[in-house]
């Protein structure tokens, strides 16, 4: 804004204030009604949809469904969007680049858009931005809400299983791997990558076990599994798409 | 106060006035109240402008319900955290309601804060001179989300635990500083008892303190700079109409002044007129 625009705004606002009305009681009246209704709404929600007590934490059995609160679904969906891409490092893109760019944009926005214009229909760019961002947030939140909560007990449509493969698939299912990874169309489409063809990467068992014990975030570590389970799981995952189709 | 003394006052009122005067002399509380409550706001101030106050009230409710929950909650992973949540929900009188209000309050607060921000954005209310009000508000949004993240772990059930493991892993995946942030959040390389205590203290001491500070700053800016006027307030629309009329009038006058130029349309823009002249 140019100094002249600033001056014009200050003058105009001073006039608006002069011809205005006192904050108390006019604004406080409206504020109290809306805030009061909101609190009543919260109490009604708390009565109608009662809180539950979930299962106690068991850090050893990793049969879990990693679902955040609904207002983080969008971040979770970002993980999924980038999980199956081999561009850059997907996790960095989804969890670092995109959110931080959004946060920086949010904080510095008034220093980007400095024009004196305030009328909605004269600011198509700003309006486009908010429609885009709100639409993206609503859509990803919807996707997150739609995702089934857990798929760990389902069987996997994989054939050619030998003894080690069957044991590995059992470990895979018991530990809820399917709530982040998809195999042959079964399981959650993310945040983890699709493992249907993982065997084509040609990892050996040691590499796979080392990965399971210390994977890249956000995948949690499976170092607490018994060694036999880890071996079976590694064999199963390394054979997906090659030995086990 | 300079009221006219028209007779003997009620002694109670007299001493109350004396007390207020005593406090005001030392603190300026009267001036402060007048500055805060009896400031003028633009005529057209609308219902959309109640969302900020609402967010603040919901924060207050979260603080009160949170304090009540803290009276019963035990931040101990080795038998305590989960059990105390169970006790609050199933045994403590009205415990289920207080916990329910706290949980729903978190979701509602996110929605209200977001709507408030959208209103400010759509109205262009973040423009001069209110840029810093927006910046403090943006930090309040981030702090509110962080509040949700840290509070989610405290119930210490499977869902909360694993979602937070993933969330902390996400923070830890940031380049360079990520591993340090991860260690700070987890209170070490592994998730454990110290992690819960840390989240508990962040959730009920660090972030509430930060939020209260930023609300204070936010309010100071709002009172100092004044609440913005709706871009379509009656006063603004009148001014715009008057400006438009004046522009047309000027164009018409100039058109008349030019010999043989009466065929110019009345709405001929002023700029173009100047070019002709």
Coordinates of C-alpha atoms in Angstrom, one line a residue:
Chain A
X1 CA 0.0 0.0 0.0
X2 CA 1.2 3.5 -0.9
X3 CA 1.4 6.1 1.9
X4 CA -1.5 8.0 0.2
X5 CA -3.6 4.8 0.4
X6 CA -2.7 4.3 4.0
X7 CA -3.7 7.8 4.8
X8 CA -6.9 7.5 2.9
X9 CA -7.7 4.3 4.8
X10 CA -6.9 5.8 8.2
X11 CA -9.1 8.8 7.5
X12 CA -11.9 6.6 6.3
X13 CA -11.7 4.3 9.3
X14 CA -11.6 7.2 11.7
X15 CA -14.8 8.4 10.2
X16 CA -16.4 4.9 10.4
X17 CA -15.4 4.8 14.1
X18 CA -16.7 8.3 14.7
X19 CA -20.1 7.5 13.2
X20 CA -20.1 4.0 14.8
X21 CA -21.4 2.7 18.1
X22 CA -19.8 1.5 21.3
X23 CA -18.3 -2.0 21.4
X24 CA -20.2 -2.6 24.7
X25 CA -23.1 -3.5 24.4
X26 CA -23.5 -3.7 20.6
X27 CA -20.7 -6.1 19.6
X28 CA -20.7 -7.9 23.0
X29 CA -24.4 -8.7 22.5
X30 CA -23.8 -10.6 19.2
X31 CA -20.6 -12.2 20.5
X32 CA -22.3 -13.5 23.6
X33 CA -25.2 -15.1 21.6
X34 CA -22.9 -16.9 19.1
X35 CA -20.4 -18.0 21.8
X36 CA -23.3 -19.2 24.0
X37 CA -24.9 -21.2 21.2
X38 CA -21.5 -22.7 20.4
X39 CA -21.0 -23.8 24.0
X40 CA -24.5 -25.3 24.2
X41 CA -23.7 -27.1 20.9
X42 CA -20.6 -28.6 22.4
X43 CA -22.5 -29.8 25.5
X44 CA -25.2 -31.3 23.3
X45 CA -22.5 -33.1 21.2
X46 CA -20.8 -34.3 24.4
X47 CA -24.2 -35.8 25.7
X48 CA -25.3 -37.3 22.4
X49 CA -22.0 -38.7 21.1
X50 CA -20.4 -40.0 24.3
X51 CA -16.6 -40.3 24.6
X52 CA -15.3 -43.9 24.7
X53 CA -12.4 -45.5 26.3
X54 CA -10.3 -47.3 23.7
X55 CA -8.1 -50.3 24.0
X56 CA -5.1 -49.9 26.3
X57 CA -1.7 -49.2 24.7
X58 CA 0.3 -52.3 23.9
X59 CA 3.6 -51.3 22.3
X60 CA 4.5 -54.9 21.6
X61 CA 1.6 -55.9 19.5
X62 CA 1.7 -53.6 16.6
X63 CA -1.8 -54.5 15.3
X64 CA -2.7 -50.8 15.2
X65 CA -4.8 -48.4 13.1
X66 CA -2.8 -45.2 12.9
X67 CA -5.6 -42.7 12.5
X68 CA -5.2 -39.2 13.8
X69 CA -7.9 -36.8 14.8
X70 CA -10.0 -35.7 11.8
X71 CA -8.3 -32.3 11.6
X72 CA -5.1 -34.0 10.7
X73 CA -6.6 -36.2 8.0
X74 CA -5.4 -33.8 5.3
X75 CA -1.8 -34.4 6.4
X76 CA -2.4 -38.1 6.4
X77 CA -3.9 -38.0 2.9
X78 CA -0.9 -35.9 1.7
X79 CA 1.3 -38.8 2.9
X80 CA -0.8 -41.2 0.8
X81 CA -0.7 -39.0 -2.3
X82 CA 3.1 -38.9 -2.2
X83 CA 3.6 -42.5 -0.9
X84 CA 3.4 -44.1 -4.3
X85 CA 5.5 -41.6 -6.2
X86 CA 9.1 -42.0 -6.7
X87 CA 9.8 -38.3 -7.2
X88 CA 12.1 -36.7 -4.6
X89 CA 11.7 -38.3 -1.3
X90 CA 8.0 -38.7 -0.9
X91 CA 7.9 -38.3 2.9
X92 CA 9.9 -35.1 2.7
X93 CA 7.5 -33.7 0.1
X94 CA 4.3 -34.7 2.0
X95 CA 5.4 -34.0 5.5
X96 CA 7.9 -31.2 5.1
X97 CA 7.7 -29.2 1.9
X98 CA 3.9 -29.0 1.4
X99 CA 2.9 -28.2 5.0
X100 CA 5.7 -25.8 5.6
X101 CA 5.0 -23.9 2.3
X102 CA 1.3 -23.7 3.5
X103 CA 2.3 -22.5 6.9
X104 CA 4.7 -19.9 5.6
X105 CA 2.1 -18.7 3.1
X106 CA -0.4 -18.5 5.9
X107 CA 1.8 -16.4 8.2
X108 CA 3.2 -14.0 5.6
X109 CA 0.0 -13.6 3.5
X110 CA -0.6 -10.0 4.6
X111 CA 2.9 -9.1 3.3
X112 CA 2.2 -10.7 -0.1
X113 CA -1.3 -9.2 -0.7
X114 CA -0.8 -5.5 0.1
X115 CA -3.2 -3.8 -2.2
X116 CA -5.7 -1.4 -0.7
X117 CA -8.7 -3.2 -2.3
X118 CA -11.0 -5.0 0.1
X119 CA -14.1 -5.7 -2.0
X120 CA -14.5 -9.4 -2.6
X121 CA -15.4 -9.2 -6.3
X122 CA -12.3 -7.0 -7.0
X123 CA -9.8 -9.6 -5.5
X124 CA -10.2 -12.7 -7.7
X125 CA -6.7 -14.0 -6.9
X126 CA -7.2 -14.0 -3.2
X127 CA -10.6 -15.5 -3.5
X128 CA -9.2 -18.2 -5.9
X129 CA -6.6 -19.0 -3.3
X130 CA -9.0 -19.5 -0.4
X131 CA -11.4 -21.5 -2.5
X132 CA -8.5 -23.7 -3.7
X133 CA -7.1 -24.2 -0.2
X134 CA -10.4 -24.8 1.5
X135 CA -11.5 -27.1 -1.2
X136 CA -8.3 -29.1 -0.9
X137 CA -8.6 -29.3 2.9
X138 CA -12.3 -30.4 2.7
X139 CA -11.6 -33.0 0.0
X140 CA -8.6 -34.6 1.7
X141 CA -10.5 -34.6 5.1
X142 CA -13.4 -36.3 3.3
X143 CA -11.0 -38.9 1.8
X144 CA -9.5 -39.5 5.3
X145 CA -12.9 -39.9 6.8
X146 CA -13.9 -42.4 4.1
X147 CA -10.8 -44.6 4.6
X148 CA -11.7 -47.8 6.4
X149 CA -10.4 -48.0 9.9
X150 CA -8.5 -51.2 9.7
X151 CA -8.0 -54.2 7.4
X152 CA -5.6 -56.3 9.4
X153 CA -7.7 -59.4 9.8
X154 CA -8.5 -59.8 6.1
X155 CA -6.7 -62.4 4.0
X156 CA -4.5 -61.3 1.1
X157 CA -5.3 -62.5 -2.5
X158 CA -1.8 -63.8 -3.0
X159 CA -1.1 -67.2 -4.5
X160 CA 2.0 -69.4 -4.6
X161 CA 2.5 -69.3 -0.8
X162 CA 5.0 -71.8 0.6
X163 CA 5.4 -72.4 4.3
X164 CA 7.5 -69.4 4.9
X165 CA 5.2 -67.2 2.8
X166 CA 2.1 -68.3 4.8
X167 CA 3.8 -67.6 8.1
X168 CA 5.0 -64.2 6.7
X169 CA 1.5 -63.3 5.6
X170 CA 0.2 -64.1 9.0
X171 CA 2.7 -61.8 10.6
X172 CA 1.8 -59.1 8.0
X173 CA -1.8 -59.3 8.9
X174 CA -1.4 -59.7 12.7
X175 CA 0.7 -56.6 12.9
X176 CA -1.7 -54.4 10.9
X177 CA 0.7 -53.8 8.0
X178 CA -2.4 -53.5 5.8
X179 CA -3.6 -50.4 7.6
X180 CA -0.8 -48.5 5.8
X181 CA 0.1 -50.8 2.8
X182 CA -1.9 -52.2 0.0
X183 CA -1.1 -55.7 -1.4
X184 CA -2.9 -56.8 -4.5
X185 CA -5.7 -54.3 -3.9
X186 CA -6.3 -55.2 -0.3
X187 CA -5.4 -52.9 2.5
X188 CA -5.2 -49.1 2.9
X189 CA -3.8 -47.2 -0.1
X190 CA -1.4 -45.3 2.2
X191 CA 0.3 -43.7 4.0
X192 CA 2.8 -46.5 3.1
X193 CA 3.6 -47.5 -0.5
X194 CA 1.8 -50.3 -2.4
X195 CA 3.7 -53.5 -1.8
X196 CA 2.1 -55.6 -4.5
X197 CA 5.3 -55.7 -6.6
X198 CA 7.8 -55.2 -3.8
X199 CA 9.7 -58.3 -4.8
X200 CA 10.8 -56.7 -8.0
X201 CA 13.2 -54.5 -6.0
X202 CA 15.3 -57.5 -5.3
X203 CA 16.0 -56.8 -1.6
X204 CA 17.7 -59.6 0.4
X205 CA 16.4 -60.8 3.7
X206 CA 19.0 -58.9 5.8
X207 CA 18.2 -55.6 4.1
X208 CA 14.5 -56.1 4.7
X209 CA 15.0 -57.0 8.4
X210 CA 17.2 -54.0 8.9
X211 CA 14.5 -51.8 7.2
X212 CA 11.8 -53.3 9.4
X213 CA 13.8 -52.6 12.5
X214 CA 14.7 -49.0 11.5
X215 CA 12.5 -47.8 8.7
X216 CA 12.2 -44.3 7.4
X217 CA 9.6 -42.2 9.1
X218 CA 6.7 -42.1 9.4
X219 CA 6.7 -45.9 9.4
X220 CA 7.2 -47.2 13.0
X221 CA 9.9 -49.6 13.9
X222 CA 9.1 -53.3 14.2
X223 CA 12.3 -54.1 16.2
X224 CA 10.1 -55.5 19.0
X225 CA 8.9 -58.5 16.8
X226 CA 10.4 -61.9 17.6
X227 CA 13.3 -62.7 15.2
X228 CA 11.4 -65.6 13.6
X229 CA 8.5 -63.3 12.8
X230 CA 10.8 -60.7 11.3
X231 CA 12.4 -63.3 9.1
X232 CA 9.1 -64.7 7.9
X233 CA 7.8 -61.2 7.2
X234 CA 10.9 -60.3 5.3
X235 CA 10.6 -63.4 3.2
X236 CA 7.0 -62.7 2.5
X237 CA 7.5 -59.0 1.6
X238 CA 10.6 -59.7 -0.5
X239 CA 8.6 -62.3 -2.5
X240 CA 5.6 -60.2 -3.3
X241 CA 5.0 -59.9 -7.0
X242 CA 7.7 -62.4 -7.8
X243 CA 7.3 -65.6 -5.8
X244 CA 3.9 -64.7 -4.3
X245 CA 1.6 -63.2 -6.9
Chain B
X1 CA -16.2 10.4 38.5
X2 CA -17.6 13.9 38.3
X3 CA -21.3 13.3 39.2
X4 CA -23.2 16.1 40.8
X5 CA -23.6 15.5 44.5
X6 CA -27.3 16.0 45.1
X7 CA -27.6 14.5 48.5
X8 CA -26.3 12.1 51.1
X9 CA -25.3 8.8 49.5
X10 CA -25.9 5.3 50.6
X11 CA -22.9 4.5 52.7
X12 CA -22.4 1.2 50.9
X13 CA -22.3 2.9 47.6
X14 CA -20.0 5.6 49.0
X15 CA -17.4 3.1 50.2
X16 CA -17.7 1.2 46.9
X17 CA -17.0 4.4 45.0
X18 CA -14.1 5.1 47.3
X19 CA -12.6 1.7 46.7
X20 CA -13.0 2.0 43.0
X21 CA -11.4 5.4 43.1
X22 CA -8.5 4.1 45.2
X23 CA -7.8 1.2 42.8
X24 CA -8.2 3.5 39.8
X25 CA -5.8 6.1 41.2
X26 CA -3.1 3.4 41.3
X27 CA -4.0 1.2 38.3
X28 CA -5.9 3.3 35.8
X29 CA -8.5 0.5 35.7
X30 CA -11.3 3.0 34.7
X31 CA -9.4 4.3 31.7
X32 CA -8.5 0.7 30.8
X33 CA -12.1 -0.4 30.9
X34 CA -13.3 2.6 29.0
X35 CA -10.5 1.9 26.4
X36 CA -11.6 -1.7 26.0
X37 CA -15.3 -1.7 26.4
X38 CA -16.6 1.7 25.4
X39 CA -14.5 2.2 22.3
X40 CA -16.5 2.8 19.2
X41 CA -16.8 0.2 16.4
X42 CA -18.0 0.8 12.9
X43 CA -21.8 0.9 12.5
X44 CA -22.0 -2.1 10.2
X45 CA -20.1 -4.6 12.4
X46 CA -21.7 -7.9 11.5
X47 CA -22.5 -11.3 12.9
X48 CA -19.6 -12.7 11.0
X49 CA -17.4 -10.8 13.4
X50 CA -18.4 -12.9 16.4
X51 CA -16.2 -15.9 15.6
X52 CA -13.0 -14.5 17.1
X53 CA -14.8 -14.0 20.5
X54 CA -16.4 -17.4 20.2
X55 CA -13.0 -19.0 19.6
X56 CA -11.7 -17.3 22.8
X57 CA -14.7 -18.5 24.8
X58 CA -14.2 -22.0 23.6
X59 CA -10.6 -21.8 24.6
X60 CA -11.8 -20.6 28.0
X61 CA -14.1 -23.6 28.2
X62 CA -11.2 -25.9 27.2
X63 CA -9.1 -24.4 30.0
X64 CA -11.8 -25.0 32.6
X65 CA -12.7 -28.6 31.5
X66 CA -9.0 -29.2 31.1
X67 CA -8.3 -28.1 34.7
X68 CA -11.0 -30.4 36.0
X69 CA -9.6 -33.3 33.9
X70 CA -6.1 -32.6 35.3
X71 CA -7.5 -33.1 38.8
X72 CA -8.2 -36.8 38.0
X73 CA -5.7 -37.6 35.3
X74 CA -2.5 -39.5 36.1
X75 CA 0.2 -39.1 33.4
X76 CA 1.8 -42.4 34.2
X77 CA 2.3 -45.1 31.5
X78 CA 2.9 -47.9 34.0
X79 CA -0.7 -48.2 35.1
X80 CA -2.3 -44.8 35.6
X81 CA -2.9 -42.8 32.4
X82 CA -5.2 -45.3 30.7
X83 CA -6.9 -46.3 34.0
X84 CA -7.4 -42.7 35.1
X85 CA -9.1 -41.9 31.8
X86 CA -11.3 -45.0 32.3
X87 CA -12.1 -43.7 35.8
X88 CA -13.0 -40.2 34.6
X89 CA -15.2 -41.7 31.9
X90 CA -17.0 -44.3 34.0
X91 CA -16.8 -43.4 37.7
X92 CA -16.2 -39.7 38.4
X93 CA -19.5 -37.7 38.7
X94 CA -20.1 -35.9 35.4
X95 CA -16.6 -37.1 34.3
X96 CA -17.9 -38.4 31.0
X97 CA -19.5 -35.0 30.3
X98 CA -16.4 -33.0 31.1
X99 CA -14.2 -35.3 29.0
X100 CA -16.8 -35.2 26.2
X101 CA -16.9 -31.4 26.3
X102 CA -13.1 -31.2 26.2
X103 CA -12.9 -33.6 23.3
X104 CA -15.7 -32.0 21.3
X105 CA -14.5 -28.6 22.3
X106 CA -11.2 -29.3 20.6
X107 CA -12.9 -30.1 17.3
X108 CA -15.2 -27.1 17.5
X109 CA -12.3 -24.8 18.4
X110 CA -10.5 -25.9 15.2
X111 CA -13.6 -25.2 13.1
X112 CA -14.3 -21.9 14.7
X113 CA -10.7 -20.7 14.4
X114 CA -10.7 -21.7 10.8
X115 CA -14.0 -20.0 10.0
X116 CA -12.8 -16.9 11.8
X117 CA -9.6 -16.9 9.7
X118 CA -11.6 -17.4 6.5
X119 CA -13.8 -14.5 7.4
X120 CA -10.8 -12.2 7.9
X121 CA -9.3 -13.5 4.7
X122 CA -12.4 -13.0 2.6
X123 CA -12.9 -9.5 3.9
X124 CA -9.3 -8.5 3.3
X125 CA -9.2 -7.5 7.0
X126 CA -5.6 -8.5 7.2
X127 CA -4.6 -5.5 5.2
X128 CA -3.0 -2.3 6.5
X129 CA -2.9 -1.6 9.4
X130 CA -3.9 -5.1 10.7
X131 CA -1.1 -7.2 9.3
X132 CA 0.4 -8.2 12.7
X133 CA -3.1 -9.0 14.0
X134 CA -3.2 -11.6 11.2
X135 CA 0.3 -12.9 12.0
X136 CA -0.6 -13.4 15.7
X137 CA -3.8 -15.1 14.6
X138 CA -1.9 -17.5 12.3
X139 CA 0.2 -18.5 15.2
X140 CA -2.9 -19.1 17.3
X141 CA -4.2 -21.5 14.6
X142 CA -1.0 -23.4 14.6
X143 CA -0.9 -23.6 18.4
X144 CA -4.5 -24.8 18.4
X145 CA -3.6 -27.6 16.0
X146 CA -0.6 -28.5 18.1
X147 CA -2.9 -28.6 21.1
X148 CA -4.9 -31.2 19.4
X149 CA -1.9 -33.3 18.5
X150 CA -0.4 -33.3 22.1
X151 CA -3.8 -33.9 23.7
X152 CA -4.6 -36.9 21.5
X153 CA -1.8 -39.0 23.1
X154 CA -2.9 -38.4 26.7
X155 CA -5.8 -40.9 26.6
X156 CA -3.1 -43.5 26.1
X157 CA -5.1 -46.0 24.1
X158 CA -3.9 -47.9 21.0
X159 CA -5.3 -45.5 18.5
X160 CA -3.8 -42.5 20.2
X161 CA -0.5 -44.1 20.8
X162 CA 0.1 -45.3 17.2
X163 CA -1.3 -42.1 15.6
X164 CA 1.1 -40.1 17.7
X165 CA 4.0 -42.5 16.9
X166 CA 3.4 -41.7 13.3
X167 CA 3.0 -38.0 13.9
X168 CA 6.2 -37.7 15.8
X169 CA 8.0 -39.8 13.1
X170 CA 6.7 -37.2 10.6
X171 CA 8.2 -34.4 12.6
X172 CA 11.4 -36.4 12.9
X173 CA 11.6 -36.8 9.1
X174 CA 12.3 -33.1 8.5
X175 CA 15.7 -32.5 7.1
X176 CA 18.6 -31.4 9.5
X177 CA 16.6 -30.4 12.6
X178 CA 14.0 -33.2 12.3
X179 CA 15.9 -35.8 14.4
X180 CA 16.4 -33.3 17.2
X181 CA 12.7 -32.3 17.2
X182 CA 11.8 -36.0 17.3
X183 CA 14.1 -36.5 20.3
X184 CA 12.7 -33.4 22.1
X185 CA 9.1 -34.6 21.5
X186 CA 9.7 -38.2 22.5
X187 CA 12.0 -37.2 25.4
X188 CA 14.6 -39.6 24.0
X189 CA 14.9 -42.0 21.0
X190 CA 12.0 -44.2 22.1
X191 CA 8.4 -43.7 23.0
X192 CA 7.9 -44.3 26.7
X193 CA 6.8 -43.0 30.1
X194 CA 8.9 -39.8 29.6
X195 CA 7.1 -39.1 26.3
X196 CA 3.7 -39.0 28.0
X197 CA 4.9 -36.7 30.8
X198 CA 6.4 -34.5 28.1
X199 CA 3.3 -34.3 26.0
X200 CA 1.3 -33.7 29.2
X201 CA 3.4 -30.7 30.2
X202 CA 3.4 -29.4 26.6
X203 CA -0.3 -29.8 26.4
X204 CA -1.2 -28.2 29.7
X205 CA 1.6 -25.7 30.4
X206 CA 3.6 -24.8 27.3
X207 CA 0.9 -24.3 24.7
X208 CA -1.8 -22.9 26.9
X209 CA 0.7 -20.3 28.1
X210 CA 1.6 -19.5 24.5
X211 CA -2.0 -19.3 23.4
X212 CA -2.9 -17.0 26.3
X213 CA 0.1 -14.8 25.4
X214 CA -0.9 -14.6 21.7
X215 CA -4.6 -14.0 22.6
X216 CA -3.4 -11.1 24.7
X217 CA -1.3 -9.7 21.8
X218 CA -4.2 -10.4 19.3
X219 CA -6.7 -8.5 21.5
X220 CA -4.3 -5.6 22.0
X221 CA -3.9 -5.2 18.3
X222 CA -7.7 -5.4 17.8
X223 CA -8.5 -2.8 20.4
X224 CA -5.7 -0.5 19.3
X225 CA -6.4 -0.7 15.6
X226 CA -10.1 -1.2 15.8
X227 CA -12.3 -3.9 14.3
X228 CA -12.4 -3.9 10.5
X229 CA -15.5 -2.7 8.7
X230 CA -17.4 -5.0 6.4
X231 CA -16.4 -4.2 2.8
X232 CA -20.1 -3.9 2.0
X233 CA -21.2 -1.8 5.0
X234 CA -23.9 0.7 4.2
X235 CA -21.4 3.6 4.9
X236 CA -18.9 2.1 2.4
X237 CA -21.5 1.5 -0.3
X238 CA -22.8 5.1 0.1
X239 CA -19.3 6.4 -0.3
X240 CA -18.7 4.3 -3.3
X241 CA -22.0 5.4 -4.8
X242 CA -21.1 9.1 -4.1
X243 CA -17.7 8.7 -5.7
X244 CA -19.2 7.1 -8.8
X245 CA -21.8 9.9 -9.0
X246 CA -19.1 12.5 -8.7
X247 CA -17.1 10.9 -11.4
X248 CA -20.0 10.9 -13.8
X249 CA -20.9 14.4 -12.9
X250 CA -17.3 15.5 -13.7
X251 CA -17.4 13.7 -16.9
X252 CA -20.6 15.3 -17.9
X253 CA -19.3 18.8 -17.0
X254 CA -16.2 18.3 -19.1
X255 CA -18.2 17.0 -22.0
X256 CA -20.2 20.1 -21.9
X257 CA -17.2 22.3 -21.8
X258 CA -15.8 20.8 -25.0
X259 CA -17.3 22.5 -28.1
X260 CA -19.2 19.9 -30.3
X261 CA -18.5 17.1 -27.9
X262 CA -22.0 16.7 -26.5
X263 CA -22.3 13.3 -28.0
X264 CA -19.8 11.9 -25.5
X265 CA -21.6 9.3 -23.3
X266 CA -22.3 10.5 -19.8
X267 CA -20.3 7.6 -18.3
X268 CA -17.1 8.5 -20.2
X269 CA -14.3 7.7 -17.8
X270 CA -12.5 10.6 -16.3
X271 CA -9.0 9.4 -17.4
X272 CA -10.0 9.3 -21.0
X273 CA -11.6 12.7 -20.7
X274 CA -8.3 14.1 -19.5
X275 CA -6.6 12.6 -22.6
X276 CA -9.1 14.3 -24.9
X277 CA -8.6 17.6 -23.2

